[in-house]
C-alpha cells in the first residue's frame, strides 16, 4: 500500500475540516513509497526518527509539527538543517495527522484520552471544537485527579492552577493548546479544565484569582504531549484495525520536560 | 508621601523606556493617597490584596497585571467584577512596576534574580533586552542546576527541556516570557537558557531536538513567578533604602501552580 493511500484512508474518517488549508500534509519523503511498516508518534523527534527507521518503518505519522511551527516552514539554520539531513538519511516518509483526527466524530484524540484515562464518568460531546465535558460519578479534588492522571497516563508533575483541594465532578477536556479556555472557565458549571499548555501570567492567574475569590475552578495542565499522546496511541490502533496487513507500531516520544527528580 | 511621588521616584531609576506607552500606570485607587506602608509583590492576587490591606498598606506595587492582560483592560465578567469590588473594598492604591525595573541599568529584576541565586559565576551584561549571560566557575548539568534553583529559590519542579545531563558553564538568563529565545538558543556559545515560560510544542521541541542531535543545549523553565519574584524582592529592598521613612514589605504570592506532591 502506498503512503498516500494510507493517509487518504485515515483522512476519510474526518468530517469536513474547519479550513480550506490543512497542516496534514507530506513533511518528508515520497508519497508513493510502498509501505509495510507504519510508525505513529506525537512528534517526529530526532530519536523517534531514528527508532522508526531502525525498526524498518517506511512511513511515520505524527500529530505535531516536525519543524516547530504550524505549517512546518523551515529555514536553513543549523538545527533545522541537521534535522532535515537526519530525516533524508533515513528515507522515511513523514505525514502529519492533526486536523483530521480532531475533525472525526468523536474526535479521535480526545476519545483516545478518555479511553486511556478510564475515569468512572459520563461523557458529553459539545458543539465547541476540542471540548468534551465529563461528569465524574464520584467527586475528586483537582489534586487527587492530578495524582490519578500522573499514575494512569505516566505524566510527571501535572500542574494545578486554581482551587486544588475542593471536591469536583465537572471536567472540561480541552487537549493540546486550545482556544476558548477563558470562556469555558467562566461557564458557571465548569469546575476543572484539563488541558495541555496555558499562559501562566494570564489564564493561570485568572483561575488562581477565581479560586481565591471562592469559585470552584481549577485548570490541570498535563503538558502538550501528556494531553494528546493517548489519542495518537488510539489512532495507531484504528489504523491497525483498518489495515490489518500493515505492521503498525506506536512510538513513545516522551514528555518534552524532565525534572530534577526524574531518571 | 503620596503614592504617585513614591512611584515617580522609582520610575526615575530607569533609562528611557522602549516605547512611548507603558503599562506602569495606576491600576486602582488614588494616586494622591498618603502612604506610610507599601506592599510589594509579583501579582495583586486576591490573597495578596487581602494580606496587604490587613497589614495596613495604602499602596501595593506589583510587577504583573491585575486583570490578566498586558494593559489591564477589564470587562464586566463576574471574575473581573468580583476582583474590582475586592480591590475597591480595601481602598488600596495599586501601581504596576514592570517596564521601569526592566529598563534600569542593570535591570532590577534580573539583578535581583542573580543576587538571590548566588551562583559562583561571572556576569556579562548584553545589549539585548532581558538577556544577561552568566559563566559558571564550576560546570553543572541542567538537572543539577534545576535542583540548585529549586532549593535556593524555593521553586517546585523546574522544567528541563533539552540536554539535561551534560555539564555546562554558559547560562543565558531571560526572565519572564521573553522574546528572542530562538535566536539565543542558536548562538553557538549558548548552553542553558533560564526563563519563565515557553511554548512546549514549538521552542520546547526545538531544544529537545537540538539535544538529541548532539548539541549541548537546554532550557530551564522556572515558571513566570519563579523567574522574576526575586527581582521584586530586590525592588522592595531598593525602595526601603531610598525611602527609609516608609514601611516597605515584600508579600509572597506563591507560584501559580501547585502539584500532587505539594502541601
Coordinates of C-alpha atoms in Angstrom, one line a residue:
Chain A
X1 CA 0.0 0.0 0.0
X2 CA 1.4 3.4 -0.9
X3 CA 2.0 6.1 1.8
X4 CA -0.5 8.5 0.4
X5 CA -3.2 5.8 0.2
X6 CA -2.8 5.0 3.9
X7 CA -3.2 8.7 4.7
X8 CA -6.1 9.2 2.4
X9 CA -7.9 6.3 4.2
X10 CA -7.2 7.9 7.6
X11 CA -8.2 11.3 6.3
X12 CA -11.5 9.8 5.0
X13 CA -12.6 9.3 8.6
X14 CA -13.0 13.1 9.2
X15 CA -15.9 15.4 8.6
X16 CA -15.1 18.5 6.5
X17 CA -12.3 20.4 8.1
X18 CA -12.6 23.9 9.6
X19 CA -10.5 25.5 6.9
X20 CA -9.5 25.0 3.3
X21 CA -5.9 24.8 4.2
X22 CA -4.7 21.9 6.4
X23 CA -1.4 21.2 8.1
X24 CA -2.0 17.4 7.4
X25 CA 0.5 17.2 4.5
X26 CA 3.6 15.4 3.5
X27 CA 6.5 16.6 5.5
X28 CA 9.3 14.5 4.1
X29 CA 9.9 11.6 1.7
X30 CA 7.9 10.0 -1.0
X31 CA 4.0 9.9 -1.0
X32 CA 4.3 6.9 -3.4
X33 CA 6.6 4.9 -1.2
X34 CA 5.4 1.3 -0.7
X35 CA 4.7 0.8 3.0
X36 CA 4.5 -2.3 5.1
X37 CA 5.5 -0.8 8.4
X38 CA 4.0 2.4 9.9
X39 CA 5.3 4.2 12.9
X40 CA 3.0 6.5 14.8
X41 CA 4.0 9.1 17.4
X42 CA 3.2 12.6 18.8
X43 CA 6.3 14.2 17.5
X44 CA 9.0 13.3 14.9
X45 CA 11.7 14.0 17.3
X46 CA 15.3 13.1 16.3
X47 CA 15.1 10.0 18.5
X48 CA 11.7 8.9 17.1
X49 CA 13.0 9.3 13.5
X50 CA 16.0 7.0 14.4
X51 CA 13.8 4.5 16.2
X52 CA 11.2 4.3 13.5
X53 CA 13.9 3.9 10.9
X54 CA 15.8 1.2 12.9
X55 CA 12.6 -0.7 13.1
X56 CA 12.2 -0.6 9.4
X57 CA 9.2 1.8 9.0
X58 CA 8.7 3.4 5.6
X59 CA 6.1 5.8 7.0
X60 CA 6.0 7.9 10.1
X61 CA 2.7 9.6 11.1
X62 CA 2.9 12.3 13.7
X63 CA 0.3 14.6 15.3
X64 CA 2.5 17.7 15.7
X65 CA 5.0 19.7 13.6
X66 CA 8.4 18.4 12.6
X67 CA 9.9 21.9 12.3
X68 CA 8.5 23.7 15.3
X69 CA 5.8 25.8 13.6
X70 CA 2.2 25.0 12.5
X71 CA 2.9 24.9 8.8
X72 CA 6.3 23.3 9.1
X73 CA 8.0 26.1 7.3
X74 CA 11.7 25.6 7.7
X75 CA 14.8 27.6 7.1
X76 CA 18.5 26.8 6.9
X77 CA 19.6 27.4 10.5
X78 CA 21.9 24.7 11.7
X79 CA 19.3 22.9 13.8
X80 CA 16.8 22.6 11.0
X81 CA 19.4 21.7 8.5
X82 CA 20.7 18.9 10.8
X83 CA 17.1 17.7 11.3
X84 CA 16.4 17.7 7.5
X85 CA 19.6 15.8 6.8
X86 CA 18.7 13.2 9.5
X87 CA 15.3 12.6 8.0
X88 CA 16.7 12.4 4.5
X89 CA 19.3 9.9 5.7
X90 CA 16.6 7.5 6.8
X91 CA 14.5 7.9 3.7
X92 CA 11.4 8.0 5.9
X93 CA 8.1 9.4 4.5
X94 CA 6.5 11.6 7.2
X95 CA 2.9 12.9 7.2
X96 CA 1.2 15.0 9.8
X97 CA -2.2 13.8 11.2
X98 CA -3.5 16.7 13.2
X99 CA -6.6 18.4 11.8
X100 CA -8.3 15.2 10.6
X101 CA -8.3 13.3 13.9
X102 CA -9.7 16.4 15.6
X103 CA -12.5 16.6 13.0
X104 CA -13.7 13.0 13.3
X105 CA -16.9 12.3 15.4
X106 CA -15.9 11.7 18.1
X107 CA -12.5 13.5 18.0
X108 CA -10.0 10.6 17.8
X109 CA -7.5 12.4 20.0
X110 CA -10.0 13.3 22.8
X111 CA -11.7 9.9 22.5
X112 CA -8.3 8.2 23.0
X113 CA -7.5 10.3 26.0
X114 CA -10.9 9.5 27.6
X115 CA -10.5 5.7 27.0
X116 CA -7.0 5.6 28.4
X117 CA -7.9 7.8 31.4
X118 CA -10.5 5.3 32.4
X119 CA -12.4 7.6 34.7
X120 CA -15.7 6.5 36.1
X121 CA -17.8 9.2 34.4
X122 CA -20.4 10.2 31.8
X123 CA -19.2 11.9 28.6
X124 CA -21.0 14.8 27.0
X125 CA -19.9 15.9 23.5
X126 CA -20.3 19.6 22.6
X127 CA -20.6 21.7 19.5
X128 CA -17.4 23.5 20.6
X129 CA -14.3 22.4 18.8
X130 CA -11.8 20.5 21.1
X131 CA -14.2 20.5 24.1
X132 CA -15.7 17.4 25.6
X133 CA -17.3 17.5 29.1
X134 CA -17.1 14.7 31.6
X135 CA -19.1 14.2 34.8
X136 CA -17.4 12.1 37.5
X137 CA -19.5 9.5 39.3
X138 CA -17.5 10.1 42.5
X139 CA -16.1 13.6 43.2
X140 CA -12.4 14.1 43.2
X141 CA -10.3 17.2 44.1
X142 CA -8.1 18.6 41.4
X143 CA -5.1 17.4 43.4
X144 CA -6.4 13.9 43.6
X145 CA -7.3 13.9 39.9
X146 CA -3.7 15.2 39.1
X147 CA -2.3 12.2 41.0
X148 CA -4.7 9.8 39.3
X149 CA -3.6 11.2 35.9
X150 CA 0.1 11.0 36.7
X151 CA -0.3 7.4 37.7
X152 CA -2.6 6.4 34.8
X153 CA -1.1 8.3 31.9
X154 CA 2.5 8.3 33.2
X155 CA 2.8 12.1 33.3
X156 CA 5.4 13.7 35.6
X157 CA 4.1 16.6 37.7
X158 CA 0.7 17.7 36.4
X159 CA 0.5 21.4 37.1
X160 CA -2.6 22.6 39.0
X161 CA -3.7 26.2 38.9
X162 CA -6.7 27.3 41.0
X163 CA -8.7 25.5 43.7
X164 CA -6.7 22.4 44.3
X165 CA -8.5 20.8 47.2
X166 CA -12.2 21.1 46.7
X167 CA -14.2 18.0 45.5
X168 CA -15.4 18.4 41.9
X169 CA -17.4 16.3 39.4
X170 CA -17.4 18.5 36.3
X171 CA -14.4 18.2 34.0
X172 CA -13.9 20.0 30.7
X173 CA -11.4 18.2 28.5
X174 CA -9.6 20.6 26.0
X175 CA -6.4 18.9 24.8
X176 CA -3.3 20.5 23.3
X177 CA -3.1 24.3 23.3
X178 CA -6.8 25.1 22.7
X179 CA -8.6 28.4 22.3
X180 CA -11.7 29.2 24.3
X181 CA -10.3 28.4 27.7
X182 CA -11.4 31.7 29.3
X183 CA -15.0 31.2 28.0
X184 CA -15.1 27.7 29.3
X185 CA -13.7 28.8 32.7
X186 CA -16.4 31.5 33.0
X187 CA -19.2 29.0 32.4
X188 CA -20.9 28.6 35.8
X189 CA -20.9 24.8 35.7
X190 CA -17.2 24.4 34.8
X191 CA -15.1 23.2 37.7
X192 CA -11.9 21.6 36.3
X193 CA -10.4 22.1 32.9
X194 CA -7.9 19.6 31.7
X195 CA -5.6 20.9 29.0
X196 CA -2.1 20.7 27.5
X197 CA -0.5 24.1 28.0
X198 CA -1.6 27.6 29.0
X199 CA -0.1 31.0 29.6
X200 CA 0.8 31.3 33.3
X201 CA 0.7 35.0 33.7
X202 CA -2.7 35.4 32.1
X203 CA -5.0 32.4 32.3
X204 CA -3.1 30.8 35.2
X205 CA -3.5 33.9 37.3
X206 CA -7.1 34.3 36.3
X207 CA -8.1 30.8 37.6
X208 CA -5.9 31.3 40.7
X209 CA -7.8 34.6 41.5
X210 CA -11.2 32.9 40.8
X211 CA -10.3 30.2 43.3
X212 CA -9.1 32.8 45.9
X213 CA -12.4 34.6 45.4
X214 CA -14.4 31.5 46.3
X215 CA -15.1 30.0 42.9
X216 CA -14.7 26.2 42.5
X217 CA -12.4 26.5 39.5
X218 CA -9.1 24.8 38.6
X219 CA -7.0 24.1 35.5
X220 CA -4.9 21.0 35.3
X221 CA -2.0 21.4 32.8
X222 CA -1.0 17.9 31.6
X223 CA 1.7 19.2 29.1
X224 CA 1.0 19.3 25.4
X225 CA 2.2 15.7 24.9
X226 CA 0.6 14.4 28.1
X227 CA -2.8 15.7 27.0
X228 CA -2.8 14.2 23.5
X229 CA -0.4 11.2 23.1
X230 CA -3.0 8.7 24.1
X231 CA -5.1 10.0 21.2
X232 CA -2.2 9.1 18.9
X233 CA -1.9 5.7 20.5
X234 CA -5.6 5.2 19.7
X235 CA -5.0 6.5 16.1
X236 CA -2.4 3.7 15.7
X237 CA -4.9 1.2 17.0
X238 CA -7.5 2.5 14.5
X239 CA -5.1 2.2 11.6
X240 CA -4.2 -1.3 12.6
X241 CA -7.9 -2.3 12.6
X242 CA -8.5 -0.8 9.2
X243 CA -5.4 -2.1 7.6
X244 CA -4.6 -5.4 9.3
X245 CA -2.0 -6.3 6.6
X246 CA 0.2 -3.3 7.8
X247 CA 2.6 -3.6 10.7
X248 CA 1.7 -0.5 12.8
X249 CA 3.5 0.5 16.0
X250 CA 3.1 3.4 18.3
X251 CA 6.4 5.0 19.3
X252 CA 6.6 7.0 22.6
X253 CA 8.5 10.2 22.2
X254 CA 8.2 11.0 26.0
X255 CA 7.3 14.3 27.5
X256 CA 9.3 17.4 26.5
X257 CA 10.2 18.1 30.1
X258 CA 12.3 16.2 32.5
X259 CA 12.9 17.1 36.2
X260 CA 15.5 17.1 38.9
X261 CA 13.7 14.1 40.4
X262 CA 13.3 12.2 37.1
X263 CA 15.7 9.5 36.0
Chain B
X1 CA 4.5 60.8 50.9
X2 CA 1.9 60.5 48.2
X3 CA 1.5 57.3 46.2
X4 CA 2.4 58.9 42.9
X5 CA 5.5 60.5 44.4
X6 CA 6.8 57.1 45.5
X7 CA 6.2 55.8 42.0
X8 CA 7.8 58.8 40.3
X9 CA 10.9 58.2 42.5
X10 CA 11.0 54.5 41.5
X11 CA 10.4 55.4 37.8
X12 CA 13.3 57.9 37.9
X13 CA 15.7 55.0 38.3
X14 CA 15.1 53.9 34.7
X15 CA 16.6 54.9 31.4
X16 CA 14.2 55.9 28.7
X17 CA 11.7 53.1 28.1
X18 CA 11.5 51.2 24.8
X19 CA 8.1 52.6 24.0
X20 CA 6.0 55.8 24.4
X21 CA 3.3 53.8 26.1
X22 CA 4.0 52.0 29.3
X23 CA 1.9 49.5 31.4
X24 CA 3.4 51.1 34.6
X25 CA 0.3 53.0 35.5
X26 CA -2.2 53.4 38.2
X27 CA -4.4 50.3 38.3
X28 CA -6.7 51.2 41.3
X29 CA -7.2 53.7 44.0
X30 CA -5.9 57.2 44.4
X31 CA -2.5 58.5 43.2
X32 CA -2.7 61.2 45.8
X33 CA -3.2 58.8 48.7
X34 CA -0.9 59.5 51.7
X35 CA 1.3 56.4 52.1
X36 CA 3.2 55.1 55.1
X37 CA 3.1 51.4 54.3
X38 CA 4.0 49.9 50.9
X39 CA 3.3 46.3 49.9
X40 CA 5.3 44.9 47.0
X41 CA 4.5 41.6 45.2
X42 CA 4.7 39.9 41.8
X43 CA 0.9 39.8 41.4
X44 CA -2.0 41.5 43.0
X45 CA -3.7 38.2 43.6
X46 CA -6.9 38.3 45.7
X47 CA -4.9 36.9 48.6
X48 CA -2.2 39.5 48.3
X49 CA -4.8 42.3 48.2
X50 CA -6.3 41.0 51.4
X51 CA -2.9 40.5 53.1
X52 CA -1.6 43.9 52.1
X53 CA -4.8 45.5 53.3
X54 CA -4.9 43.6 56.6
X55 CA -1.3 44.8 57.2
X56 CA -2.4 48.4 56.6
X57 CA -0.8 49.1 53.3
X58 CA -2.1 52.1 51.4
X59 CA 0.0 51.3 48.3
X60 CA 0.5 47.9 46.5
X61 CA 3.2 47.8 43.9
X62 CA 3.2 44.7 41.5
X63 CA 5.2 43.6 38.6
X64 CA 2.5 41.9 36.6
X65 CA -1.1 42.7 35.5
X66 CA -4.0 42.8 37.9
X67 CA -6.6 41.9 35.2
X68 CA -4.8 39.2 33.2
X69 CA -3.7 41.2 30.2
X70 CA -0.8 43.5 29.5
X71 CA -2.8 46.8 29.5
X72 CA -5.1 45.7 32.4
X73 CA -8.1 46.3 30.2
X74 CA -11.0 44.8 32.1
X75 CA -14.6 44.0 31.3
X76 CA -17.6 43.1 33.4
X77 CA -17.4 39.3 33.6
X78 CA -18.1 38.0 37.1
X79 CA -14.5 37.2 37.9
X80 CA -13.3 40.7 37.0
X81 CA -16.2 42.4 38.7
X82 CA -15.5 40.4 41.9
X83 CA -11.9 41.4 41.7
X84 CA -12.6 45.0 41.1
X85 CA -15.0 45.1 44.1
X86 CA -12.5 43.3 46.3
X87 CA -9.9 46.0 45.5
X88 CA -12.3 48.8 46.0
X89 CA -13.4 47.4 49.3
X90 CA -9.8 47.7 50.6
X91 CA -9.2 51.2 49.3
X92 CA -5.8 50.1 48.1
X93 CA -3.9 52.1 45.6
X94 CA -2.2 49.8 43.1
X95 CA 0.5 50.6 40.6
X96 CA 2.3 48.4 38.2
X97 CA 6.2 48.4 38.1
X98 CA 7.2 46.4 35.1
X99 CA 8.8 48.3 32.3
X100 CA 10.8 50.7 34.5
X101 CA 12.6 48.0 36.5
X102 CA 13.5 46.2 33.3
X103 CA 14.9 49.5 31.9
X104 CA 17.3 50.3 34.7
X105 CA 21.0 49.6 34.4
X106 CA 21.4 46.9 35.5
X107 CA 17.8 45.5 35.1
X108 CA 16.5 45.4 38.7
X109 CA 14.5 42.2 38.1
X110 CA 17.4 40.3 36.6
X111 CA 19.9 41.8 39.1
X112 CA 17.7 40.6 41.9
X113 CA 17.4 37.1 40.5
X114 CA 21.2 36.9 40.1
X115 CA 21.8 38.1 43.7
X116 CA 19.3 35.7 45.2
X117 CA 20.5 32.8 43.0
X118 CA 24.0 33.2 44.5
X119 CA 25.8 31.2 41.8
X120 CA 29.6 31.2 41.7
X121 CA 29.8 32.9 38.3
X122 CA 30.8 35.9 36.3
X123 CA 28.1 38.2 34.9
X124 CA 28.1 39.6 31.4
X125 CA 25.5 42.3 30.5
X126 CA 24.4 42.4 26.9
X127 CA 22.7 45.0 24.6
X128 CA 19.8 42.6 24.1
X129 CA 16.8 43.5 26.2
X130 CA 16.1 41.0 29.1
X131 CA 19.2 39.0 28.4
X132 CA 22.1 38.6 30.8
X133 CA 24.8 35.9 30.4
X134 CA 26.4 34.1 33.3
X135 CA 29.5 31.9 33.2
X136 CA 29.7 29.3 36.0
X137 CA 33.1 28.9 37.7
X138 CA 32.3 25.2 38.1
X139 CA 30.3 23.3 35.5
X140 CA 26.8 22.0 36.4
X141 CA 24.4 19.8 34.4
X142 CA 21.0 21.4 33.7
X143 CA 19.5 18.8 36.1
X144 CA 21.9 19.8 38.8
X145 CA 21.2 23.4 38.2
X146 CA 17.4 22.8 38.3
X147 CA 17.8 21.1 41.7
X148 CA 20.0 24.0 42.9
X149 CA 17.4 26.6 41.8
X150 CA 14.6 24.6 43.4
X151 CA 16.4 24.6 46.7
X152 CA 17.7 28.2 46.5
X153 CA 14.7 30.0 45.2
X154 CA 12.0 27.6 46.6
X155 CA 10.6 26.7 43.2
X156 CA 8.7 23.4 42.8
X157 CA 9.7 21.3 39.8
X158 CA 11.8 23.4 37.5
X159 CA 11.0 22.1 34.0
X160 CA 14.1 21.0 31.9
X161 CA 13.9 20.7 28.1
X162 CA 16.9 19.5 26.1
X163 CA 20.1 18.0 27.2
X164 CA 19.6 17.5 31.0
X165 CA 22.8 15.7 32.0
X166 CA 25.7 17.3 30.2
X167 CA 28.0 19.6 32.3
X168 CA 27.7 23.3 31.2
X169 CA 29.1 26.6 32.2
X170 CA 27.3 29.1 29.9
X171 CA 23.9 30.4 31.2
X172 CA 21.6 32.9 29.4
X173 CA 19.2 34.5 31.9
X174 CA 16.0 35.7 30.1
X175 CA 13.3 36.1 32.8
X176 CA 9.5 36.2 32.4
X177 CA 8.1 35.4 29.0
X178 CA 10.8 37.0 26.8
X179 CA 11.2 37.2 23.0
X180 CA 14.4 36.2 21.3
X181 CA 14.8 32.7 22.8
X182 CA 15.2 31.0 19.5
X183 CA 18.0 33.4 18.5
X184 CA 19.8 32.9 21.8
X185 CA 19.4 29.2 21.5
X186 CA 21.0 29.2 18.1
X187 CA 24.0 31.2 19.3
X188 CA 26.9 28.6 19.3
X189 CA 28.1 29.5 22.8
X190 CA 24.6 29.2 24.4
X191 CA 24.3 26.1 26.6
X192 CA 21.5 26.7 29.2
X193 CA 18.7 29.3 28.9
X194 CA 16.9 30.1 32.2
X195 CA 13.5 31.6 31.6
X196 CA 10.0 31.9 32.9
X197 CA 7.6 30.3 30.5
X198 CA 7.9 28.9 26.9
X199 CA 5.7 27.2 24.3
X200 CA 6.2 23.5 24.7
X201 CA 5.2 22.3 21.2
X202 CA 7.4 24.9 19.5
X203 CA 10.5 26.0 21.4
X204 CA 10.4 23.1 23.8
X205 CA 10.6 20.6 21.0
X206 CA 13.2 22.7 19.2
X207 CA 15.6 22.4 22.1
X208 CA 14.8 18.7 22.7
X209 CA 15.7 18.0 19.0
X210 CA 18.9 20.1 19.3
X211 CA 19.9 17.9 22.3
X212 CA 19.0 14.7 20.5
X213 CA 21.1 15.8 17.5
X214 CA 24.1 16.2 19.8
X215 CA 24.1 19.9 20.7
X216 CA 24.7 21.0 24.3
X217 CA 21.5 22.9 24.7
X218 CA 18.9 23.1 27.4
X219 CA 16.1 25.4 28.6
X220 CA 15.2 25.6 32.3
X221 CA 11.6 26.8 32.8
X222 CA 11.4 28.3 36.2
X223 CA 7.7 29.5 35.9
X224 CA 6.9 33.1 35.3
X225 CA 6.9 33.9 39.0
X226 CA 9.9 31.8 39.9
X227 CA 11.9 33.6 37.3
X228 CA 11.1 37.1 38.4
X229 CA 9.9 37.3 42.0
X230 CA 13.3 37.7 43.5
X231 CA 13.6 40.8 41.3
X232 CA 10.6 42.3 43.1
X233 CA 12.0 41.3 46.4
X234 CA 15.0 43.3 45.4
X235 CA 12.8 46.2 44.2
X236 CA 11.3 46.3 47.7
X237 CA 14.8 46.5 49.2
X238 CA 15.7 49.3 46.9
X239 CA 12.5 51.3 47.8
X240 CA 13.3 50.8 51.5
X241 CA 16.8 52.1 51.0
X242 CA 15.6 55.2 49.1
X243 CA 12.7 56.0 51.4
X244 CA 13.7 54.8 54.9
X245 CA 10.7 56.6 56.5
X246 CA 8.3 54.2 54.7
X247 CA 7.4 50.8 56.0
X248 CA 8.0 48.5 53.0
X249 CA 7.2 44.8 52.9
X250 CA 7.5 42.2 50.2
X251 CA 4.5 39.9 50.0
X252 CA 5.0 36.4 48.5
X253 CA 2.1 35.5 46.2
X254 CA 3.5 32.0 45.7
X255 CA 3.8 30.1 42.4
X256 CA 0.7 29.9 40.2
X257 CA 1.0 26.1 40.1
X258 CA 0.7 23.5 42.9
X259 CA 1.3 19.8 42.5
X260 CA 0.0 16.4 43.7
X261 CA 3.1 16.2 45.9
X262 CA 2.9 19.7 47.3
X263 CA 1.3 20.6 50.6

